[in-house]
CSV table of C-alpha atoms in Angstrom, one decimal:
chain,number,residue,atom,x,y,z
A,27,UNK,CA,0.0,0.0,0.0
A,28,UNK,CA,1.4,3.4,-1.0
A,29,UNK,CA,0.8,6.1,1.5
A,30,UNK,CA,0.3,9.6,0.0
A,31,UNK,CA,0.1,12.5,2.4
A,32,UNK,CA,-1.3,15.9,1.5
A,33,UNK,CA,0.1,18.9,3.5
A,34,UNK,CA,0.4,22.6,3.2
A,35,UNK,CA,-0.8,25.8,4.8
A,36,UNK,CA,-4.5,26.2,5.8
A,37,UNK,CA,-7.1,26.9,3.1
A,38,UNK,CA,-5.1,25.4,0.3
A,39,UNK,CA,-7.6,22.7,-0.7
A,40,UNK,CA,-6.0,19.8,1.1
A,41,UNK,CA,-9.2,18.2,2.3
A,42,UNK,CA,-11.0,18.6,-1.0
A,43,UNK,CA,-8.0,17.2,-2.9
A,44,UNK,CA,-7.8,14.2,-0.6
A,45,UNK,CA,-11.4,13.3,-1.1
A,46,UNK,CA,-11.1,13.8,-4.9
A,47,UNK,CA,-8.0,11.6,-5.1
A,48,UNK,CA,-9.6,8.9,-2.9
A,49,UNK,CA,-12.6,8.9,-5.3
A,50,UNK,CA,-10.4,8.9,-8.4
A,51,UNK,CA,-8.4,5.9,-7.1
A,52,UNK,CA,-11.3,4.2,-5.4
A,53,UNK,CA,-9.8,4.2,-1.9
A,54,UNK,CA,-10.1,6.3,1.2
A,55,UNK,CA,-8.6,9.5,2.5
A,56,UNK,CA,-7.9,9.8,6.2
A,57,UNK,CA,-9.3,13.2,7.3
A,58,UNK,CA,-7.5,15.8,9.4
A,59,UNK,CA,-8.1,14.9,13.0
A,60,UNK,CA,-7.5,18.4,14.3
A,61,UNK,CA,-10.6,19.7,12.6
A,62,UNK,CA,-12.8,17.1,14.4
A,63,UNK,CA,-11.0,17.8,17.7
A,64,UNK,CA,-11.5,21.5,17.5
A,65,UNK,CA,-15.1,21.3,16.3
A,66,UNK,CA,-15.9,19.3,19.5
A,67,UNK,CA,-13.6,21.2,22.0
A,68,UNK,CA,-13.8,24.7,20.6
A,69,UNK,CA,-11.3,26.7,18.6
A,70,UNK,CA,-9.1,27.7,21.6
A,71,UNK,CA,-6.2,25.3,22.2
A,72,UNK,CA,-2.9,24.9,24.1
A,73,UNK,CA,0.2,22.7,23.8
A,74,UNK,CA,-1.6,19.8,25.5
A,75,UNK,CA,-4.4,20.0,23.0
A,76,UNK,CA,-1.9,19.8,20.1
A,77,UNK,CA,-0.3,16.7,21.6
A,78,UNK,CA,-3.8,15.1,21.9
A,79,UNK,CA,-4.5,16.1,18.3
A,80,UNK,CA,-1.2,14.5,17.2
A,81,UNK,CA,-2.0,11.3,19.0
A,82,UNK,CA,-5.5,11.3,17.5
A,83,UNK,CA,-4.2,11.9,14.0
A,84,UNK,CA,-1.9,8.8,14.3
A,85,UNK,CA,-4.7,6.7,15.7
A,86,UNK,CA,-7.1,7.8,13.0
A,87,UNK,CA,-4.5,7.1,10.3
A,88,UNK,CA,-4.1,3.5,11.6
A,89,UNK,CA,-7.9,3.0,11.8
A,90,UNK,CA,-8.5,4.4,8.3
A,91,UNK,CA,-5.7,2.3,6.8
A,92,UNK,CA,-8.0,-0.7,7.4
A,93,UNK,CA,-10.5,0.8,5.0
A,94,UNK,CA,-8.1,1.6,2.2
A,95,UNK,CA,-7.8,-0.4,-0.9
A,96,UNK,CA,-4.7,-1.1,-2.9
A,97,UNK,CA,-2.7,0.5,-4.2
A,98,UNK,CA,-3.1,3.9,-2.5
A,99,UNK,CA,-4.0,5.3,0.9
A,100,UNK,CA,-4.4,9.1,1.1
A,101,UNK,CA,-3.9,11.1,4.3
A,102,UNK,CA,-4.9,14.7,4.9
A,103,UNK,CA,-2.2,16.0,7.3
A,104,UNK,CA,0.6,14.2,9.2
A,105,UNK,CA,3.1,15.0,11.9
A,106,UNK,CA,4.9,17.6,9.8
A,107,UNK,CA,1.7,19.7,10.1
A,108,UNK,CA,1.8,19.4,13.8
A,109,UNK,CA,5.5,20.3,13.8
A,110,UNK,CA,4.9,23.5,11.8
A,111,UNK,CA,1.8,24.3,13.9
A,112,UNK,CA,3.8,24.0,17.2
A,113,UNK,CA,6.6,26.1,15.9
A,114,UNK,CA,4.4,28.8,14.5
A,115,UNK,CA,2.1,29.1,17.5
A,116,UNK,CA,4.5,28.2,20.4
A,117,UNK,CA,7.9,28.8,19.0
A,118,UNK,CA,9.1,25.3,19.7
A,119,UNK,CA,8.2,21.7,19.0
A,120,UNK,CA,8.1,18.9,21.6
A,121,UNK,CA,10.7,16.0,21.2
A,122,UNK,CA,7.8,13.5,20.8
A,123,UNK,CA,6.5,15.3,17.7
A,124,UNK,CA,10.0,15.4,16.2
A,125,UNK,CA,10.4,11.7,16.9
A,126,UNK,CA,7.1,11.0,15.1
A,127,UNK,CA,8.2,13.1,12.2
A,128,UNK,CA,11.4,11.0,11.8
A,129,UNK,CA,9.5,7.7,12.2
A,130,UNK,CA,6.6,8.4,9.9
A,131,UNK,CA,6.5,6.5,6.6
A,132,UNK,CA,5.2,8.1,3.4
A,133,UNK,CA,5.7,7.2,-0.2
A,134,UNK,CA,4.8,10.7,-1.6
A,135,UNK,CA,3.9,14.1,-0.2
A,136,UNK,CA,1.6,16.4,-2.1
A,137,UNK,CA,2.5,19.9,-0.9
A,138,UNK,CA,-0.3,22.4,-1.6
A,139,UNK,CA,0.8,25.9,-2.6
A,140,UNK,CA,-1.2,28.8,-1.1
A,141,UNK,CA,-2.3,30.1,-4.4
A,142,UNK,CA,-6.0,29.6,-3.8
A,143,UNK,CA,-7.9,32.4,-2.1
A,144,UNK,CA,-8.1,32.1,1.7
A,145,UNK,CA,-11.6,31.0,2.7
A,146,UNK,CA,-12.5,32.0,6.3
A,147,UNK,CA,-14.0,29.6,8.7
A,148,UNK,CA,-14.1,29.4,12.5
A,149,UNK,CA,-11.0,27.2,12.8
A,150,UNK,CA,-8.7,29.0,10.4
A,151,UNK,CA,-6.1,31.5,11.8
A,152,UNK,CA,-3.9,32.8,9.1
A,153,UNK,CA,-5.6,34.9,6.3
A,154,UNK,CA,-2.4,36.9,5.6
A,155,UNK,CA,-0.8,35.8,2.3
A,156,UNK,CA,2.7,36.5,3.5
A,157,UNK,CA,2.1,34.2,6.5
A,158,UNK,CA,0.7,31.5,4.3
A,159,UNK,CA,3.8,31.7,2.1
A,160,UNK,CA,6.0,31.5,5.1
A,161,UNK,CA,4.2,28.3,6.3
A,162,UNK,CA,4.5,26.9,2.7
A,163,UNK,CA,8.3,27.5,2.9
A,164,UNK,CA,8.5,25.8,6.3
A,165,UNK,CA,6.8,22.6,4.8
A,166,UNK,CA,9.0,22.8,1.7
A,167,UNK,CA,12.2,23.1,3.8
A,168,UNK,CA,11.1,20.1,5.9
A,169,UNK,CA,10.5,17.9,2.9
A,170,UNK,CA,13.8,18.9,1.2
A,171,UNK,CA,15.9,18.6,4.3
A,172,UNK,CA,14.4,15.2,5.3
A,173,UNK,CA,14.8,13.9,1.7
A,174,UNK,CA,11.1,13.1,1.3
A,175,UNK,CA,9.6,12.5,-2.1
A,176,UNK,CA,7.1,15.3,-2.9
A,177,UNK,CA,5.3,17.2,-5.6
A,178,UNK,CA,4.1,20.8,-5.3
A,179,UNK,CA,0.4,21.1,-6.2
A,180,UNK,CA,-0.9,24.4,-7.4
A,181,UNK,CA,-3.6,26.0,-9.6
A,182,UNK,CA,-7.3,26.0,-9.5
A,183,UNK,CA,-9.2,23.2,-7.8
A,184,UNK,CA,-9.5,21.3,-11.1
A,185,UNK,CA,-5.8,22.0,-12.0
A,186,UNK,CA,-4.8,20.7,-8.5
A,187,UNK,CA,-6.6,17.5,-9.0
A,188,UNK,CA,-5.0,17.0,-12.5
A,189,UNK,CA,-1.6,17.9,-11.2
A,190,UNK,CA,-1.9,15.6,-8.2
A,191,UNK,CA,-3.1,12.6,-10.3
A,192,UNK,CA,-0.2,13.3,-12.7
A,193,UNK,CA,2.3,13.4,-9.7
A,194,UNK,CA,0.9,10.1,-8.2
A,195,UNK,CA,0.9,8.3,-11.6
A,196,UNK,CA,4.5,9.6,-12.4
A,197,UNK,CA,5.8,8.4,-9.0
A,198,UNK,CA,4.1,5.0,-9.1
C-alpha cells in the first residue's frame, strides 16, 4: 500500500483534494483529526491540545488504513503539520513530535501551494498571504531537508486534481 500525504498551509484545498483523489483511485482519505477535535472542543487550544491532536491523528490514520484499498492510501495531514503548527504558535516543537516526524512513513507528499484564495472559517487562523507563504516554505524546507519525495500542487481546484493525479501516476 502506497501512503500519500497531503500537506500545506491552511485553506489550500487539502481536504478537498484528498477526497477527490480517494474517489479517483477508489480508496479512502484519512481526514485531518485536528478539525474534528477543535469542532468538538472549541477553537481555543494549548500545547496539550496539540499533543492530543497528534495522538488522535496517528490513531485515525491507523484505523482508516484498514478501510483503504490497494494501491493507495491518502492522508490529509501528518506530523509535519503538527511540527509546523507547534513552531508557528508556540515557537518550539516537543521532542515526541520530532520523533514521530522522523519515524513516519510516506511514499509521496503532495505539498499544496497557497495560491487559492483564503476562505475564512471558525477554525482558520492565518488569512495573511505573507504568513501563508512563510508556512509553505516551512513545509518545503522540511521535505527537502528530510529527503522526502514530494510534488508541489498548485492552480485552481480542477488543476490541482489533475496535477496531483499526474504526480501520483508519475511516482508509481
